[in-house]
PDB file of C-alpha atoms in Angstrom:
ATOM      1  CA  MET A 229       0.000   0.000   0.000  1.00 74.00           C
ATOM      2  CA  GLN A 230       1.288   3.403  -0.962  1.00 82.00           C
ATOM      3  CA  VAL A 231       0.235   6.759   0.455  1.00 87.00           C
ATOM      4  CA  ASN A 232       0.604   9.674  -1.958  1.00 85.00           C
ATOM      5  CA  ALA A 233      -1.662  12.342  -0.526  1.00 90.00           C
ATOM      6  CA  PRO A 234      -1.855  14.173   2.791  1.00 91.00           C
ATOM      7  CA  VAL A 235      -3.085  12.100   5.726  1.00 93.00           C
ATOM      8  CA  GLU A 236      -4.972  13.610   8.634  1.00 93.00           C
ATOM      9  CA  TRP A 237      -7.206  12.589  11.476  1.00 93.00           C
ATOM     10  CA  VAL A 238     -10.466  13.869  12.872  1.00 94.00           C
ATOM     11  CA  ALA A 239     -12.367  13.131  16.064  1.00 95.00           C
ATOM     12  CA  LEU A 240     -16.111  13.722  15.728  1.00 95.00           C
ATOM     13  CA  THR A 241     -18.112  13.686  18.960  1.00 96.00           C
ATOM     14  CA  PHE A 242     -21.837  13.066  19.268  1.00 96.00           C
ATOM     15  CA  PRO A 243     -24.115  13.232  22.289  1.00 97.00           C
ATOM     16  CA  GLY A 244     -25.344   9.941  23.687  1.00 95.00           C
ATOM     17  CA  PRO A 245     -24.231   6.333  23.675  1.00 94.00           C
ATOM     18  CA  THR A 246     -24.140   5.816  19.878  1.00 92.00           C
ATOM     19  CA  LEU A 247     -22.702   7.479  16.813  1.00 93.00           C
ATOM     20  CA  ALA A 248     -25.033   9.574  14.686  1.00 92.00           C
ATOM     21  CA  SER A 249     -26.029   7.317  11.799  1.00 91.00           C
ATOM     22  CA  ALA A 250     -26.783  10.395   9.649  1.00 93.00           C
ATOM     23  CA  VAL A 251     -23.051  10.893   9.024  1.00 94.00           C
ATOM     24  CA  ALA A 252     -22.494   7.352   7.738  1.00 93.00           C
ATOM     25  CA  ALA A 253     -23.820   7.859   4.198  1.00 93.00           C
ATOM     26  CA  PRO A 254     -21.865  11.084   3.511  1.00 95.00           C
ATOM     27  CA  LEU A 255     -18.680   9.466   4.852  1.00 94.00           C
ATOM     28  CA  ALA A 256     -19.272   6.374   2.714  1.00 92.00           C
ATOM     29  CA  GLU A 257     -19.782   8.659  -0.298  1.00 94.00           C
ATOM     30  CA  LEU A 258     -16.415  10.357   0.311  1.00 94.00           C
ATOM     31  CA  VAL A 259     -14.813   6.908   0.234  1.00 92.00           C
ATOM     32  CA  ARG A 260     -16.847   5.659  -2.738  1.00 92.00           C
ATOM     33  CA  THR A 261     -15.946   8.661  -4.894  1.00 95.00           C
ATOM     34  CA  GLY A 262     -12.241   8.426  -4.030  1.00 93.00           C
ATOM     35  CA  THR A 263     -12.189  11.745  -2.214  1.00 96.00           C
ATOM     36  CA  VAL A 264     -10.690  10.109   0.873  1.00 95.00           C
ATOM     37  CA  ARG A 265      -9.358   6.678   1.776  1.00 94.00           C
ATOM     38  CA  ILE A 266      -9.972   5.503   5.322  1.00 93.00           C
ATOM     39  CA  LEU A 267      -6.720   4.243   6.846  1.00 93.00           C
ATOM     40  CA  ASP A 268      -8.017   3.615  10.364  1.00 92.00           C
ATOM     41  CA  ALA A 269     -11.114   4.249  12.436  1.00 93.00           C
ATOM     42  CA  ALA A 270     -12.126   3.682  16.021  1.00 92.00           C
ATOM     43  CA  VAL A 271     -14.933   4.670  18.340  1.00 94.00           C
ATOM     44  CA  VAL A 272     -14.578   5.977  21.888  1.00 95.00           C
ATOM     45  CA  HIS A 273     -17.500   6.081  24.298  1.00 96.00           C
ATOM     46  CA  LYS A 274     -17.594   7.981  27.567  1.00 96.00           C
ATOM     47  CA  ASP A 275     -20.654   7.053  29.578  1.00 96.00           C
ATOM     48  CA  ALA A 276     -22.659   9.197  32.010  1.00 96.00           C
ATOM     49  CA  GLU A 277     -20.358   8.148  34.883  1.00 96.00           C
ATOM     50  CA  GLY A 278     -17.168   8.882  32.939  1.00 95.00           C
ATOM     51  CA  ALA A 279     -16.194   5.284  32.143  1.00 96.00           C
ATOM     52  CA  VAL A 280     -14.398   4.997  28.792  1.00 95.00           C
ATOM     53  CA  THR A 281     -14.750   2.124  26.329  1.00 94.00           C
ATOM     54  CA  GLY A 282     -13.596   1.734  22.772  1.00 92.00           C
ATOM     55  CA  SER A 283     -14.506  -0.357  19.776  1.00 89.00           C
ATOM     56  CA  GLU A 284     -13.932  -0.752  16.073  1.00 87.00           C
ATOM     57  CA  LEU A 285     -16.354   1.023  13.759  1.00 87.00           C
ATOM     58  CA  GLU A 286     -17.714  -2.219  12.321  1.00 85.00           C
ATOM     59  CA  ASP A 287     -18.573  -3.453  15.827  1.00 87.00           C
ATOM     60  CA  GLU A 288     -20.827  -0.464  16.583  1.00 88.00           C
ATOM     61  CA  GLY A 289     -23.933  -1.860  14.900  1.00 86.00           C
ATOM     62  CA  VAL A 290     -24.963   1.606  13.709  1.00 85.00           C
ATOM     63  CA  ALA A 291     -26.925   1.663  10.465  1.00 81.00           C
ATOM     64  CA  GLY A 292     -24.921   2.856   7.483  1.00 86.00           C
ATOM     65  CA  PHE A 293     -21.409   2.553   8.848  1.00 88.00           C
ATOM     66  CA  ASP A 294     -21.073  -0.927   7.339  1.00 83.00           C
ATOM     67  CA  ALA A 295     -20.852   0.866   3.964  1.00 81.00           C
ATOM     68  CA  VAL A 296     -17.780   2.828   5.106  1.00 84.00           C
ATOM     69  CA  ASP A 297     -14.962   0.825   3.608  1.00 75.00           C
ATOM     70  CA  GLY A 298     -11.370   1.255   4.656  1.00 77.00           C
ATOM     71  CA  GLU A 299      -8.110  -0.215   5.816  1.00 75.00           C
ATOM     72  CA  VAL A 300      -7.451  -1.171   9.407  1.00 73.00           C
ATOM     73  CA  LEU A 301      -3.824  -0.179   9.816  1.00 81.00           C
ATOM     74  CA  GLU A 302      -3.990   0.225  13.586  1.00 82.00           C
ATOM     75  CA  LEU A 303      -2.480   3.681  13.389  1.00 90.00           C
ATOM     76  CA  LEU A 304      -4.542   4.661  16.424  1.00 90.00           C
ATOM     77  CA  SER A 305      -3.026   3.307  19.622  1.00 89.00           C
ATOM     78  CA  ASP A 306      -4.840   2.761  22.901  1.00 89.00           C
ATOM     79  CA  ASP A 307      -2.862   5.711  24.280  1.00 92.00           C
ATOM     80  CA  ASP A 308      -4.113   7.915  21.418  1.00 92.00           C
ATOM     81  CA  LEU A 309      -7.703   6.954  22.129  1.00 91.00           C
ATOM     82  CA  LEU A 310      -7.310   7.434  25.878  1.00 92.00           C
ATOM     83  CA  GLY A 311      -5.837  10.873  25.228  1.00 93.00           C
ATOM     84  CA  ILE A 312      -8.862  11.778  23.132  1.00 94.00           C
ATOM     85  CA  ALA A 313     -11.193  10.361  25.793  1.00 94.00           C
ATOM     86  CA  GLU A 314      -9.731  12.658  28.454  1.00 93.00           C
ATOM     87  CA  GLY A 315     -11.220  15.686  26.743  1.00 91.00           C
ATOM     88  CA  LEU A 316     -14.656  14.225  26.071  1.00 95.00           C
ATOM     89  CA  ASP A 317     -17.839  15.222  27.827  1.00 96.00           C
ATOM     90  CA  TYR A 318     -19.692  12.511  29.695  1.00 97.00           C
ATOM     91  CA  ASP A 319     -22.344  10.579  27.774  1.00 97.00           C
ATOM     92  CA  THR A 320     -20.745  10.997  24.341  1.00 97.00           C
ATOM     93  CA  SER A 321     -19.630   8.820  21.462  1.00 96.00           C
ATOM     94  CA  THR A 322     -16.664   9.808  19.321  1.00 96.00           C
ATOM     95  CA  LEU A 323     -15.667   8.583  15.889  1.00 95.00           C
ATOM     96  CA  VAL A 324     -11.930   8.889  15.283  1.00 95.00           C
ATOM     97  CA  VAL A 325     -10.910   8.549  11.641  1.00 94.00           C
ATOM     98  CA  ILE A 326      -7.547   8.703   9.921  1.00 94.00           C
ATOM     99  CA  TRP A 327      -7.917   9.332   6.209  1.00 95.00           C
ATOM    100  CA  GLU A 328      -5.795  10.023   3.186  1.00 95.00           C
ATOM    101  CA  ASN A 329      -6.975  13.041   1.198  1.00 95.00           C
ATOM    102  CA  VAL A 330      -6.919  11.231  -2.125  1.00 95.00           C
ATOM    103  CA  TRP A 331      -8.341  14.337  -3.847  1.00 94.00           C
ATOM    104  CA  ALA A 332      -4.965  16.047  -3.294  1.00 94.00           C
ATOM    105  CA  THR A 333      -2.793  13.293  -4.811  1.00 94.00           C
ATOM    106  CA  ALA A 334      -1.891  15.063  -8.079  1.00 94.00           C
ATOM    107  CA  PHE A 335      -1.027  18.287  -6.265  1.00 94.00           C
ATOM    108  CA  ALA A 336       1.021  16.456  -3.599  1.00 93.00           C
ATOM    109  CA  ASP A 337       2.892  14.517  -6.306  1.00 94.00           C
ATOM    110  CA  ALA A 338       3.675  17.771  -8.155  1.00 95.00           C
ATOM    111  CA  VAL A 339       5.003  19.363  -4.965  1.00 94.00           C
ATOM    112  CA  ARG A 340       7.220  16.330  -4.228  1.00 93.00           C
ATOM    113  CA  ASP A 341       8.387  16.022  -7.857  1.00 95.00           C
ATOM    114  CA  SER A 342       9.387  19.698  -7.746  1.00 96.00           C
ATOM    115  CA  GLY A 343      11.438  19.191  -4.581  1.00 96.00           C
ATOM    116  CA  GLY A 344       8.879  20.903  -2.388  1.00 96.00           C
ATOM    117  CA  THR A 345       8.054  19.894   1.163  1.00 90.00           C
ATOM    118  CA  LEU A 346       5.213  20.724   3.496  1.00 87.00           C
ATOM    119  CA  LEU A 347       6.294  23.554   5.782  1.00 88.00           C
ATOM    120  CA  ALA A 348       3.102  23.971   7.805  1.00 88.00           C
ATOM    121  CA  HIS A 349      -0.475  22.745   7.882  1.00 86.00           C
ATOM    122  CA  ASP A 350      -3.457  23.821   9.922  1.00 87.00           C
ATOM    123  CA  ARG A 351      -7.178  24.298   9.566  1.00 87.00           C
ATOM    124  CA  VAL A 352      -9.060  27.561   9.730  1.00 91.00           C
ATOM    125  CA  PRO A 353     -12.216  27.128  11.818  1.00 90.00           C
ATOM    126  CA  ALA A 354     -15.389  27.563   9.760  1.00 93.00           C
ATOM    127  CA  GLU A 355     -16.634  30.108  12.306  1.00 95.00           C
ATOM    128  CA  ASP A 356     -13.621  32.341  11.519  1.00 95.00           C
ATOM    129  CA  VAL A 357     -14.348  32.208   7.802  1.00 95.00           C
ATOM    130  CA  VAL A 358     -18.036  33.000   8.370  1.00 96.00           C
ATOM    131  CA  ARG A 359     -17.091  35.999  10.539  1.00 94.00           C
ATOM    132  CA  ALA A 360     -14.678  37.261   7.872  1.00 94.00           C
ATOM    133  CA  LEU A 361     -17.293  36.899   5.132  1.00 94.00           C
ATOM    134  CA  GLN A 362     -19.906  38.674   7.242  1.00 94.00           C
ATOM    135  CA  ALA A 363     -17.461  41.478   8.024  1.00 93.00           C
ATOM    136  CA  ARG A 364     -16.668  41.881   4.313  1.00 92.00           C
ATOM    137  CA  GLU A 365     -20.356  41.998   3.450  1.00 91.00           C
ATOM    138  CA  ALA A 366     -20.918  44.618   6.155  1.00 90.00           C
ATOM    139  CA  GLY A 367     -18.018  46.682   4.805  1.00 83.00           C
ATOM    140  CA  VAL A 368     -15.945  46.242   7.951  1.00 68.00           C
ATOM    141  CA  GLY A 369     -12.205  46.317   7.387  1.00 57.00           C
ATOM    142  CA  ALA A 370     -12.564  47.486   3.780  1.00 50.00           C
TER     143      ALA A 370
END
């Protein structure tokens, strides 16, 4: 197996003892269309008393997640999952996914082939972008 595109991880937390099945179909569509490739996934539960348990995505029994195809590379260690669990609210379920951004393969290959390297990477919170767009529309900072 070769990895050519950027790889990142996300932890998505939902209230209650199960994952939100509504996110399964859109995630499966990202995989089906080749936008991302799932390299690892795990689920962390923190119950109402604060007890933490973990499982594999396919063991969750949540409708729709069986269509989310991916590798199980065991990139997520128990220590990683426990570290994530420390910050969780009680009575939540968290899906942790490591994916390759397959959509960026051609660009990543061009950067590498040109001798380029990744200097920095971060995400801009959607709320910050919305605020900037609203400020522009209101004429603030123009």
